[in-house]
PDB file of C-alpha atoms in Angstrom:
ATOM      1  CA  MET A   1      10.515 -10.378 -34.547  1.00  0.00           C
ATOM      2  CA  LEU A   2      11.052 -12.618 -31.537  1.00  0.00           C
ATOM      3  CA  GLN A   3      13.152  -9.933 -29.966  1.00  0.00           C
ATOM      4  CA  GLY A   4      10.345  -7.416 -30.347  1.00  0.00           C
ATOM      5  CA  LYS A   5       7.859  -9.793 -28.716  1.00  0.00           C
ATOM      6  CA  ALA A   6      10.251 -10.395 -25.842  1.00  0.00           C
ATOM      7  CA  LYS A   7      10.615  -6.674 -25.266  1.00  0.00           C
ATOM      8  CA  LYS A   8       6.855  -6.259 -25.160  1.00  0.00           C
ATOM      9  CA  ALA A   9       6.505  -9.086 -22.653  1.00  0.00           C
ATOM     10  CA  ILE A  10       9.158  -7.545 -20.424  1.00  0.00           C
ATOM     11  CA  GLY A  11       7.416  -4.185 -20.645  1.00  0.00           C
ATOM     12  CA  ARG A  12       4.109  -5.642 -19.564  1.00  0.00           C
ATOM     13  CA  ARG A  13       5.646  -7.347 -16.562  1.00  0.00           C
ATOM     14  CA  ALA A  14       7.468  -4.167 -15.518  1.00  0.00           C
ATOM     15  CA  ILE A  15       4.196  -2.359 -14.815  1.00  0.00           C
ATOM     16  CA  PHE A  16       2.659  -2.446 -11.358  1.00  0.00           C
ATOM     17  CA  LEU A  17      -0.836  -0.992 -11.950  1.00  0.00           C
ATOM     18  CA  GLY A  18      -3.277   0.344  -9.393  1.00  0.00           C
ATOM     19  CA  ILE A  19      -6.819   1.628  -9.924  1.00  0.00           C
ATOM     20  CA  PHE A  20      -8.488   3.366  -6.992  1.00  0.00           C
ATOM     21  CA  ILE A  21     -11.768   5.250  -6.723  1.00  0.00           C
ATOM     22  CA  VAL A  22     -12.514   4.307 -10.307  1.00  0.00           C
ATOM     23  CA  SER A  23      -9.016   5.563 -11.019  1.00  0.00           C
ATOM     24  CA  LEU A  24      -5.664   4.568 -12.429  1.00  0.00           C
ATOM     25  CA  ILE A  25      -2.281   4.427 -10.745  1.00  0.00           C
ATOM     26  CA  VAL A  26       0.607   3.066 -12.753  1.00  0.00           C
ATOM     27  CA  ILE A  27       3.407   1.733 -10.577  1.00  0.00           C
ATOM     28  CA  MET A  28       6.537   0.179 -12.064  1.00  0.00           C
ATOM     29  CA  VAL A  29       8.672  -2.011  -9.862  1.00  0.00           C
ATOM     30  CA  ALA A  30      12.147  -3.314 -10.718  1.00  0.00           C
ATOM     31  CA  THR A  31      13.904  -5.433  -8.089  1.00  0.00           C
ATOM     32  CA  THR A  32      16.457  -8.186  -7.714  1.00  0.00           C
ATOM     33  CA  PHE A  33      16.416  -9.275  -4.055  1.00  0.00           C
ATOM     34  CA  SER A  34      14.332  -9.169  -0.900  1.00  0.00           C
ATOM     35  CA  TRP A  35      13.561  -5.566  -0.017  1.00  0.00           C
ATOM     36  CA  TYR A  36      15.761  -5.506   3.057  1.00  0.00           C
ATOM     37  CA  TYR A  37      18.844  -5.908   0.877  1.00  0.00           C
ATOM     38  CA  VAL A  38      18.276  -3.794  -2.188  1.00  0.00           C
ATOM     39  CA  ARG A  39      16.165  -0.772  -2.997  1.00  0.00           C
ATOM     40  CA  ARG A  40      13.048  -1.398  -5.013  1.00  0.00           C
ATOM     41  CA  GLU A  41      12.302   1.194  -7.685  1.00  0.00           C
ATOM     42  CA  VAL A  42       8.643   2.031  -8.158  1.00  0.00           C
ATOM     43  CA  THR A  43       7.396   4.609 -10.656  1.00  0.00           C
ATOM     44  CA  VAL A  44       3.983   6.294 -10.566  1.00  0.00           C
ATOM     45  CA  SER A  45       3.203   7.772 -13.957  1.00  0.00           C
ATOM     46  CA  GLU A  46      -0.402   8.948 -13.741  1.00  0.00           C
ATOM     47  CA  PHE A  47      -3.728   8.430 -12.012  1.00  0.00           C
ATOM     48  CA  SER A  48      -7.178   9.941 -11.599  1.00  0.00           C
ATOM     49  CA  ILE A  49      -9.694  10.143  -8.742  1.00  0.00           C
ATOM     50  CA  GLU A  50     -13.457   9.948  -9.102  1.00  0.00           C
ATOM     51  CA  VAL A  51     -16.127   9.931  -6.401  1.00  0.00           C
ATOM     52  CA  VAL A  52     -19.230   7.759  -6.551  1.00  0.00           C
ATOM     53  CA  GLU A  53     -22.452   9.686  -7.211  1.00  0.00           C
ATOM     54  CA  ALA A  54     -23.885  10.196  -3.723  1.00  0.00           C
ATOM     55  CA  ASN A  55     -25.480  13.144  -1.923  1.00  0.00           C
ATOM     56  CA  ASN A  56     -23.612  15.772  -3.979  1.00  0.00           C
ATOM     57  CA  LEU A  57     -20.202  14.622  -2.760  1.00  0.00           C
ATOM     58  CA  VAL A  58     -17.446  16.422  -4.684  1.00  0.00           C
ATOM     59  CA  ILE A  59     -13.651  16.394  -4.700  1.00  0.00           C
ATOM     60  CA  ARG A  60     -10.699  18.594  -5.653  1.00  0.00           C
ATOM     61  CA  ALA A  61      -6.975  19.007  -5.223  1.00  0.00           C
ATOM     62  CA  PRO A  62      -6.012  21.500  -2.467  1.00  0.00           C
ATOM     63  CA  GLY A  63      -5.531  24.992  -3.815  1.00  0.00           C
ATOM     64  CA  ASP A  64      -7.288  24.168  -7.076  1.00  0.00           C
ATOM     65  CA  ASP A  65      -9.267  27.279  -8.012  1.00  0.00           C
ATOM     66  CA  SER A  66     -11.000  25.592 -10.936  1.00  0.00           C
ATOM     67  CA  GLY A  67     -13.769  24.364  -8.653  1.00  0.00           C
ATOM     68  CA  TRP A  68     -15.109  21.109  -7.268  1.00  0.00           C
ATOM     69  CA  SER A  69     -15.726  18.120  -9.490  1.00  0.00           C
ATOM     70  CA  LYS A  70     -16.342  14.376  -9.555  1.00  0.00           C
ATOM     71  CA  LEU A  71     -12.996  13.636 -11.190  1.00  0.00           C
ATOM     72  CA  LEU A  72      -9.337  14.604 -10.777  1.00  0.00           C
ATOM     73  CA  THR A  73      -6.567  13.624 -13.158  1.00  0.00           C
ATOM     74  CA  MET A  74      -2.915  13.942 -12.147  1.00  0.00           C
ATOM     75  CA  GLN A  75       0.408  13.350 -13.872  1.00  0.00           C
ATOM     76  CA  ALA A  76       3.554  12.380 -11.974  1.00  0.00           C
ATOM     77  CA  ASP A  77       7.135  12.624 -13.137  1.00  0.00           C
ATOM     78  CA  GLU A  78       8.031   9.531 -15.132  1.00  0.00           C
ATOM     79  CA  GLU A  79      11.292   9.326 -13.175  1.00  0.00           C
ATOM     80  CA  PHE A  80       9.514   9.212  -9.810  1.00  0.00           C
ATOM     81  CA  ALA A  81      10.742   6.210  -7.843  1.00  0.00           C
ATOM     82  CA  PHE A  82      10.514   4.893  -4.288  1.00  0.00           C
ATOM     83  CA  GLY A  83      11.255   1.733  -2.334  1.00  0.00           C
ATOM     84  CA  ALA A  84       9.504  -0.522   0.151  1.00  0.00           C
ATOM     85  CA  VAL A  85       9.400   0.762   3.735  1.00  0.00           C
ATOM     86  CA  ALA A  86       7.912   0.025   7.159  1.00  0.00           C
ATOM     87  CA  GLY A  87       5.468   2.343   8.882  1.00  0.00           C
ATOM     88  CA  ASN A  88       1.895   3.121   9.884  1.00  0.00           C
ATOM     89  CA  GLY A  89       0.638   5.641   7.347  1.00  0.00           C
ATOM     90  CA  THR A  90       2.064   8.728   9.041  1.00  0.00           C
ATOM     91  CA  SER A  91       5.575   7.633  10.098  1.00  0.00           C
ATOM     92  CA  PHE A  92       7.933   5.593   7.941  1.00  0.00           C
ATOM     93  CA  PHE A  93      11.246   3.856   8.477  1.00  0.00           C
ATOM     94  CA  ALA A  94      14.053   2.124   6.643  1.00  0.00           C
ATOM     95  CA  PRO A  95      15.684  -1.024   8.049  1.00  0.00           C
ATOM     96  CA  VAL A  96      19.039  -1.097   9.833  1.00  0.00           C
ATOM     97  CA  PHE A  97      21.293  -3.990   8.834  1.00  0.00           C
ATOM     98  CA  GLU A  98      24.041  -5.512  10.881  1.00  0.00           C
ATOM     99  CA  LEU A  99      26.277  -8.540  10.491  1.00  0.00           C
ATOM    100  CA  VAL A 100      24.997 -11.069  13.015  1.00  0.00           C
ATOM    101  CA  GLU A 101      26.887 -14.197  13.965  1.00  0.00           C
ATOM    102  CA  GLN A 102      24.949 -17.334  13.139  1.00  0.00           C
ATOM    103  CA  GLU A 103      24.684 -20.359  15.397  1.00  0.00           C
ATOM    104  CA  SER A 104      26.280 -22.582  12.782  1.00  0.00           C
ATOM    105  CA  GLY A 105      30.061 -22.563  12.402  1.00  0.00           C
ATOM    106  CA  THR A 106      33.238 -24.399  13.369  1.00  0.00           C
ATOM    107  CA  ASP A 107      36.281 -23.835  15.567  1.00  0.00           C
ATOM    108  CA  GLU A 108      38.156 -22.462  12.556  1.00  0.00           C
ATOM    109  CA  TYR A 109      35.659 -19.789  11.532  1.00  0.00           C
ATOM    110  CA  ASN A 110      32.375 -18.120  12.416  1.00  0.00           C
ATOM    111  CA  ILE A 111      29.475 -17.573  10.040  1.00  0.00           C
ATOM    112  CA  TYR A 112      27.839 -14.145   9.818  1.00  0.00           C
ATOM    113  CA  ALA A 113      24.804 -12.925   7.917  1.00  0.00           C
ATOM    114  CA  TYR A 114      23.184  -9.530   7.472  1.00  0.00           C
ATOM    115  CA  GLU A 115      19.991  -9.224   9.459  1.00  0.00           C
ATOM    116  CA  LYS A 116      17.570  -6.442  10.191  1.00  0.00           C
ATOM    117  CA  THR A 117      18.241  -5.317  13.746  1.00  0.00           C
ATOM    118  CA  GLY A 118      16.074  -2.213  13.889  1.00  0.00           C
ATOM    119  CA  TYR A 119      14.859   0.851  12.003  1.00  0.00           C
ATOM    120  CA  LYS A 120      16.012   4.345  11.198  1.00  0.00           C
ATOM    121  CA  PRO A 121      13.513   7.141  10.500  1.00  0.00           C
ATOM    122  CA  LEU A 122      12.994   7.885   6.854  1.00  0.00           C
ATOM    123  CA  ALA A 123      14.186  11.446   6.293  1.00  0.00           C
ATOM    124  CA  ALA A 124      11.443  13.872   5.316  1.00  0.00           C
ATOM    125  CA  ASP A 125      13.113  14.646   2.005  1.00  0.00           C
ATOM    126  CA  ALA A 126      13.316  10.911   1.221  1.00  0.00           C
ATOM    127  CA  HIS A 127       9.595  10.204   1.603  1.00  0.00           C
ATOM    128  CA  ALA A 128       8.942  10.939  -2.055  1.00  0.00           C
ATOM    129  CA  GLN A 129      11.497   8.292  -2.990  1.00  0.00           C
ATOM    130  CA  TYR A 130       9.922   5.521  -0.936  1.00  0.00           C
ATOM    131  CA  LEU A 131       6.157   6.056  -0.902  1.00  0.00           C
ATOM    132  CA  TYR A 132       3.486   7.801  -2.906  1.00  0.00           C
ATOM    133  CA  THR A 133       1.482  10.579  -1.270  1.00  0.00           C
ATOM    134  CA  TYR A 134      -1.326  12.667  -2.690  1.00  0.00           C
ATOM    135  CA  ASP A 135      -3.448  15.273  -0.885  1.00  0.00           C
ATOM    136  CA  PHE A 136      -7.038  16.035  -1.834  1.00  0.00           C
ATOM    137  CA  SER A 137     -10.227  17.489  -0.340  1.00  0.00           C
ATOM    138  CA  VAL A 138     -13.880  16.476  -0.274  1.00  0.00           C
ATOM    139  CA  PHE A 139     -16.983  18.605   0.261  1.00  0.00           C
ATOM    140  CA  ILE A 140     -20.687  17.987   0.779  1.00  0.00           C
ATOM    141  CA  GLU A 141     -23.663  20.252   1.409  1.00  0.00           C
ATOM    142  CA  THR A 142     -25.167  18.355   4.338  1.00  0.00           C
ATOM    143  CA  ALA A 143     -23.463  16.368   7.088  1.00  0.00           C
ATOM    144  CA  HIS A 144     -22.572  12.813   6.076  1.00  0.00           C
ATOM    145  CA  ASP A 145     -19.911  10.205   6.707  1.00  0.00           C
ATOM    146  CA  LEU A 146     -17.260   9.703   4.048  1.00  0.00           C
ATOM    147  CA  CYS A 147     -17.006   5.990   3.280  1.00  0.00           C
ATOM    148  CA  LEU A 148     -15.341   3.417   1.126  1.00  0.00           C
ATOM    149  CA  ALA A 149     -18.160   2.118  -1.025  1.00  0.00           C
ATOM    150  CA  SER A 150     -19.128  -1.418  -1.890  1.00  0.00           C
ATOM    151  CA  GLY A 151     -17.239  -2.425  -4.997  1.00  0.00           C
ATOM    152  CA  THR A 152     -13.825  -1.428  -3.699  1.00  0.00           C
ATOM    153  CA  ALA A 153     -11.574  -4.262  -4.798  1.00  0.00           C
ATOM    154  CA  VAL A 154      -8.213  -5.449  -6.009  1.00  0.00           C
ATOM    155  CA  LYS A 155      -8.343  -6.874  -9.509  1.00  0.00           C
ATOM    156  CA  GLN A 156      -5.472  -8.948 -10.819  1.00  0.00           C
ATOM    157  CA  GLN A 157      -4.789 -12.110 -12.743  1.00  0.00           C
ATOM    158  CA  ALA A 158      -3.977 -13.975  -9.504  1.00  0.00           C
ATOM    159  CA  THR A 159      -2.398 -16.930 -11.298  1.00  0.00           C
ATOM    160  CA  ALA A 160       0.019 -19.430  -9.793  1.00  0.00           C
ATOM    161  CA  ASP A 161       2.862 -17.192 -10.938  1.00  0.00           C
ATOM    162  CA  PRO A 162       4.064 -14.980  -8.038  1.00  0.00           C
ATOM    163  CA  VAL A 163       4.357 -12.039 -10.421  1.00  0.00           C
ATOM    164  CA  ASP A 164       0.558 -11.968 -10.664  1.00  0.00           C
ATOM    165  CA  ASN A 165       0.113 -11.557  -6.895  1.00  0.00           C
ATOM    166  CA  ALA A 166       1.713  -8.170  -6.373  1.00  0.00           C
ATOM    167  CA  SER A 167      -1.025  -6.929  -4.042  1.00  0.00           C
ATOM    168  CA  ALA A 168       0.150  -9.300  -1.301  1.00  0.00           C
ATOM    169  CA  ALA A 169       2.451  -6.630   0.185  1.00  0.00           C
ATOM    170  CA  LEU A 170       0.510  -3.525  -0.813  1.00  0.00           C
ATOM    171  CA  ARG A 171      -0.745  -0.963   1.735  1.00  0.00           C
ATOM    172  CA  VAL A 172      -3.292   1.794   1.071  1.00  0.00           C
ATOM    173  CA  ALA A 173      -3.794   4.374   3.822  1.00  0.00           C
ATOM    174  CA  LEU A 174      -6.242   7.251   4.082  1.00  0.00           C
ATOM    175  CA  LEU A 175      -5.320  10.089   6.440  1.00  0.00           C
ATOM    176  CA  VAL A 176      -7.582  12.890   7.645  1.00  0.00           C
ATOM    177  CA  LYS A 177      -6.311  16.361   8.539  1.00  0.00           C
ATOM    178  CA  GLU A 178      -7.135  17.383  12.093  1.00  0.00           C
ATOM    179  CA  ASP A 179      -5.674  20.420  13.893  1.00  0.00           C
ATOM    180  CA  ASN A 180      -3.220  21.051  11.035  1.00  0.00           C
ATOM    181  CA  ALA A 181      -1.841  17.500  11.168  1.00  0.00           C
ATOM    182  CA  TYR A 182      -2.725  14.386   9.205  1.00  0.00           C
ATOM    183  CA  LYS A 183      -3.882  11.406  11.223  1.00  0.00           C
ATOM    184  CA  THR A 184      -4.187   7.862   9.895  1.00  0.00           C
ATOM    185  CA  ALA A 185      -7.871   6.946   9.732  1.00  0.00           C
ATOM    186  CA  LEU A 186      -7.761   3.746   7.689  1.00  0.00           C
ATOM    187  CA  ILE A 187      -5.243   1.247   6.332  1.00  0.00           C
ATOM    188  CA  TRP A 188      -6.325  -1.328   3.776  1.00  0.00           C
ATOM    189  CA  PHE A 189      -4.456  -4.624   3.319  1.00  0.00           C
ATOM    190  CA  PRO A 190      -5.866  -5.950   0.032  1.00  0.00           C
ATOM    191  CA  ASP A 191      -4.432  -9.470   0.234  1.00  0.00           C
ATOM    192  CA  VAL A 192      -3.846 -11.333   3.511  1.00  0.00           C
ATOM    193  CA  GLN A 193      -4.224 -14.850   2.108  1.00  0.00           C
ATOM    194  CA  THR A 194      -1.645 -15.315  -0.642  1.00  0.00           C
ATOM    195  CA  GLN A 195       1.435 -17.129   0.590  1.00  0.00           C
ATOM    196  CA  LEU A 196       4.717 -17.412  -1.292  1.00  0.00           C
ATOM    197  CA  LEU A 197       6.993 -20.383  -0.763  1.00  0.00           C
ATOM    198  CA  GLU A 198      10.538 -21.094  -1.937  1.00  0.00           C
ATOM    199  CA  ASP A 199      11.651 -24.349  -3.508  1.00  0.00           C
ATOM    200  CA  GLY A 200      15.059 -25.994  -3.180  1.00  0.00           C
ATOM    201  CA  GLN A 201      16.439 -24.053  -6.160  1.00  0.00           C
ATOM    202  CA  GLY A 202      15.584 -20.642  -4.716  1.00  0.00           C
ATOM    203  CA  ASN A 203      12.498 -20.135  -6.880  1.00  0.00           C
ATOM    204  CA  TRP A 204       9.384 -18.595  -5.385  1.00  0.00           C
ATOM    205  CA  TYR A 205       5.901 -19.918  -6.063  1.00  0.00           C
ATOM    206  CA  VAL A 206       2.353 -19.370  -4.799  1.00  0.00           C
ATOM    207  CA  SER A 207       1.166 -22.023  -2.359  1.00  0.00           C
ATOM    208  CA  GLU A 208      -1.833 -24.000  -3.601  1.00  0.00           C
ATOM    209  CA  GLU A 209      -3.128 -24.068  -0.046  1.00  0.00           C
ATOM    210  CA  PRO A 210      -2.205 -20.642   1.316  1.00  0.00           C
ATOM    211  CA  THR A 211      -2.168 -20.066   5.041  1.00  0.00           C
ATOM    212  CA  PRO A 212      -4.019 -16.835   5.881  1.00  0.00           C
ATOM    213  CA  GLU A 213      -1.939 -14.406   7.872  1.00  0.00           C
ATOM    214  CA  THR A 214      -3.035 -14.056  11.494  1.00  0.00           C
ATOM    215  CA  GLU A 215      -1.495 -10.656  12.225  1.00  0.00           C
ATOM    216  CA  ILE A 216       0.164  -7.718  10.509  1.00  0.00           C
ATOM    217  CA  THR A 217       3.297  -5.968  11.767  1.00  0.00           C
ATOM    218  CA  LEU A 218       3.443  -2.189  11.551  1.00  0.00           C
ATOM    219  CA  VAL A 219       5.881   0.335  12.995  1.00  0.00           C
ATOM    220  CA  ASN A 220       4.794   3.197  15.267  1.00  0.00           C
ATOM    221  CA  GLU A 221       6.116   6.753  15.557  1.00  0.00           C
ATOM    222  CA  ALA A 222       8.875   5.602  17.929  1.00  0.00           C
ATOM    223  CA  GLY A 223      10.177   3.042  15.440  1.00  0.00           C
ATOM    224  CA  GLU A 224       8.787   0.110  17.396  1.00  0.00           C
ATOM    225  CA  ASP A 225       7.027  -2.909  15.910  1.00  0.00           C
ATOM    226  CA  TYR A 226       3.411  -3.473  16.866  1.00  0.00           C
ATOM    227  CA  SER A 227       0.979  -6.093  15.666  1.00  0.00           C
ATOM    228  CA  VAL A 228      -2.679  -5.975  14.712  1.00  0.00           C
ATOM    229  CA  ALA A 229      -4.613  -9.237  14.735  1.00  0.00           C
ATOM    230  CA  ILE A 230      -6.409 -10.015  11.495  1.00  0.00           C
ATOM    231  CA  THR A 231     -10.092 -10.640  12.209  1.00  0.00           C
ATOM    232  CA  GLY A 232     -11.006 -11.962   8.778  1.00  0.00           C
ATOM    233  CA  THR A 233      -9.732 -12.354   5.257  1.00  0.00           C
ATOM    234  CA  SER A 234     -12.579 -10.970   3.158  1.00  0.00           C
ATOM    235  CA  GLY A 235     -13.817  -7.485   3.886  1.00  0.00           C
ATOM    236  CA  HIS A 236     -13.551  -7.607   7.668  1.00  0.00           C
ATOM    237  CA  THR A 237     -12.331  -4.681   9.731  1.00  0.00           C
ATOM    238  CA  THR A 238     -10.496  -4.156  13.005  1.00  0.00           C
ATOM    239  CA  ASP A 239     -10.703  -0.881  14.929  1.00  0.00           C
ATOM    240  CA  GLU A 240      -7.810  -0.098  17.247  1.00  0.00           C
ATOM    241  CA  ASN A 241      -6.672   3.221  18.687  1.00  0.00           C
ATOM    242  CA  GLY A 242      -8.741   5.262  16.273  1.00  0.00           C
ATOM    243  CA  VAL A 243      -7.554   3.452  13.129  1.00  0.00           C
ATOM    244  CA  THR A 244      -9.691   1.137  11.000  1.00  0.00           C
ATOM    245  CA  TYR A 245      -7.759  -1.779   9.501  1.00  0.00           C
ATOM    246  CA  VAL A 246      -9.446  -3.350   6.490  1.00  0.00           C
ATOM    247  CA  TRP A 247      -8.529  -6.935   5.626  1.00  0.00           C
ATOM    248  CA  GLY A 248      -8.635  -8.488   2.186  1.00  0.00           C
ATOM    249  CA  ASP A 249     -11.188  -8.193  -0.580  1.00  0.00           C
ATOM    250  CA  ILE A 250     -13.978  -5.731   0.199  1.00  0.00           C
ATOM    251  CA  ALA A 251     -15.781  -5.835  -3.148  1.00  0.00           C
ATOM    252  CA  ALA A 252     -19.095  -6.862  -1.594  1.00  0.00           C
ATOM    253  CA  GLN A 253     -18.562  -5.330   1.837  1.00  0.00           C
ATOM    254  CA  ASP A 254     -20.861  -2.742   3.371  1.00  0.00           C
ATOM    255  CA  GLN A 255     -19.670   0.858   3.463  1.00  0.00           C
ATOM    256  CA  ILE A 256     -16.617   1.441   5.639  1.00  0.00           C
ATOM    257  CA  THR A 257     -16.505   4.824   7.365  1.00  0.00           C
ATOM    258  CA  ILE A 258     -13.371   6.938   6.944  1.00  0.00           C
ATOM    259  CA  ALA A 259     -14.314  10.306   8.454  1.00  0.00           C
ATOM    260  CA  SER A 260     -17.238  12.587   9.250  1.00  0.00           C
ATOM    261  CA  LEU A 261     -18.115  15.432   6.908  1.00  0.00           C
ATOM    262  CA  SER A 262     -19.738  18.588   8.283  1.00  0.00           C
ATOM    263  CA  SER A 263     -22.206  20.612   6.270  1.00  0.00           C
ATOM    264  CA  ASN A 264     -20.595  22.939   3.714  1.00  0.00           C
ATOM    265  CA  THR A 265     -17.143  22.321   5.167  1.00  0.00           C
ATOM    266  CA  GLU A 266     -14.084  21.215   3.219  1.00  0.00           C
ATOM    267  CA  ARG A 267     -12.352  18.122   4.624  1.00  0.00           C
ATOM    268  CA  GLU A 268      -8.713  17.542   3.724  1.00  0.00           C
ATOM    269  CA  LEU A 269      -7.399  14.012   3.236  1.00  0.00           C
ATOM    270  CA  ARG A 270      -4.182  12.322   2.199  1.00  0.00           C
ATOM    271  CA  LEU A 271      -3.713   9.098   0.291  1.00  0.00           C
ATOM    272  CA  VAL A 272      -0.522   7.128   1.024  1.00  0.00           C
ATOM    273  CA  ILE A 273       0.461   3.995  -0.902  1.00  0.00           C
ATOM    274  CA  TRP A 274       3.475   1.867  -0.105  1.00  0.00           C
ATOM    275  CA  VAL A 275       4.924  -1.617  -0.299  1.00  0.00           C
ATOM    276  CA  ASP A 276       5.591  -2.898   3.210  1.00  0.00           C
ATOM    277  CA  GLY A 277       8.820  -4.796   3.718  1.00  0.00           C
ATOM    278  CA  ASN A 278       7.519  -6.418   6.893  1.00  0.00           C
ATOM    279  CA  ASP A 279       4.896  -8.348   4.962  1.00  0.00           C
ATOM    280  CA  ARG A 280       5.765 -12.024   4.726  1.00  0.00           C
ATOM    281  CA  ASP A 281       5.168 -11.929   0.978  1.00  0.00           C
ATOM    282  CA  CYS A 282       7.248  -8.849   0.188  1.00  0.00           C
ATOM    283  CA  ARG A 283       9.535 -10.814  -2.116  1.00  0.00           C
ATOM    284  CA  ASN A 284      11.184  -9.861  -5.335  1.00  0.00           C
ATOM    285  CA  ALA A 285       9.122 -12.486  -7.156  1.00  0.00           C
ATOM    286  CA  ILE A 286       5.863 -10.502  -6.864  1.00  0.00           C
ATOM    287  CA  MET A 287       7.169  -7.019  -7.491  1.00  0.00           C
ATOM    288  CA  SER A 288       7.034  -6.770 -11.264  1.00  0.00           C
ATOM    289  CA  GLY A 289       3.479  -7.925 -11.798  1.00  0.00           C
ATOM    290  CA  ALA A 290       0.216  -6.096 -12.392  1.00  0.00           C
ATOM    291  CA  VAL A 291      -2.470  -5.300  -9.832  1.00  0.00           C
ATOM    292  CA  PHE A 292      -5.580  -3.122 -10.146  1.00  0.00           C
ATOM    293  CA  VAL A 293      -6.829  -1.501  -6.938  1.00  0.00           C
ATOM    294  CA  ASP A 294     -10.307  -0.048  -7.260  1.00  0.00           C
ATOM    295  CA  LEU A 295     -11.233   2.288  -4.391  1.00  0.00           C
ATOM    296  CA  LYS A 296     -14.585   4.067  -4.396  1.00  0.00           C
ATOM    297  CA  PHE A 297     -15.720   6.939  -2.188  1.00  0.00           C
ATOM    298  CA  THR A 298     -19.313   7.547  -1.243  1.00  0.00           C
ATOM    299  CA  ALA A 299     -21.255   9.458   1.406  1.00  0.00           C
ATOM    300  CA  ALA A 300     -23.602   7.878   3.944  1.00  0.00           C
ATOM    301  CA  LYS A 301     -25.974   9.340   6.468  1.00  0.00           C
ATOM    302  CA  ALA A 302     -23.974  10.704   9.377  1.00  0.00           C
ATOM    303  CA  SER A 303     -23.805   8.570  12.497  1.00  0.00           C
ATOM    304  CA  GLU A 304     -25.993   9.649  15.384  1.00  0.00           C
TER     305      GLU A 304
END
């Protein structure tokens, strides 16, 4: 009996859940060390997409001849797995490790440790193993802006246990297709406040007085780090080089524009979800918890 209860408890903690656009993404994460040293396995089992009722906005999967609707339901292979990466929504990289001599040591020996010294491009055929990508299209009869609606939020237990703070290293990007290529329009960082600390026994815990992050490190197409300053921790946005960065909880935030929609014209988008190894809180301790990400699409009057 006890064994059965233990198995159920382990099963619950092995699920990394995400809900977006009144939808469900199930992500399972099994890890043992910091992401730079061992691959994290994440499984997406199923999810659905639903648009908020607004100005006849409809959605469908590309090539779906069944017609437009308010809801899509997809099923992924149960064996699908990927690991944490670094990137910017369109380009992604894996870390390069090298043995680096440490300052400490004696005349008899030198001390070395593996450190990240750079990046290597993630091969195109490896993308499906490290991040989740899904293409879809939206359509509307009259010109509007496609927006994230008020109510978009991350829902989780958020206890003092690190396992209940899995959104701390989560990234959600929305890309828009322009001239036959997808361009990153928006990246959402759901949690920029949670801070994990390590005690003297190597155990991780959530700080009672977290220090909000001041900047986020991303990696550009050339494999170079760049930073974006965080302008707020609850629903604020930063616009740089054509990309909107959304910080923290946006449950009560005003609509956030993603792209313009022309009248009676299909607009193709791509959703990309990944765990970013450059996040300060991308630690093994958070990667087997449960998080619910609720993203909602709506349409607003087109900008003048």
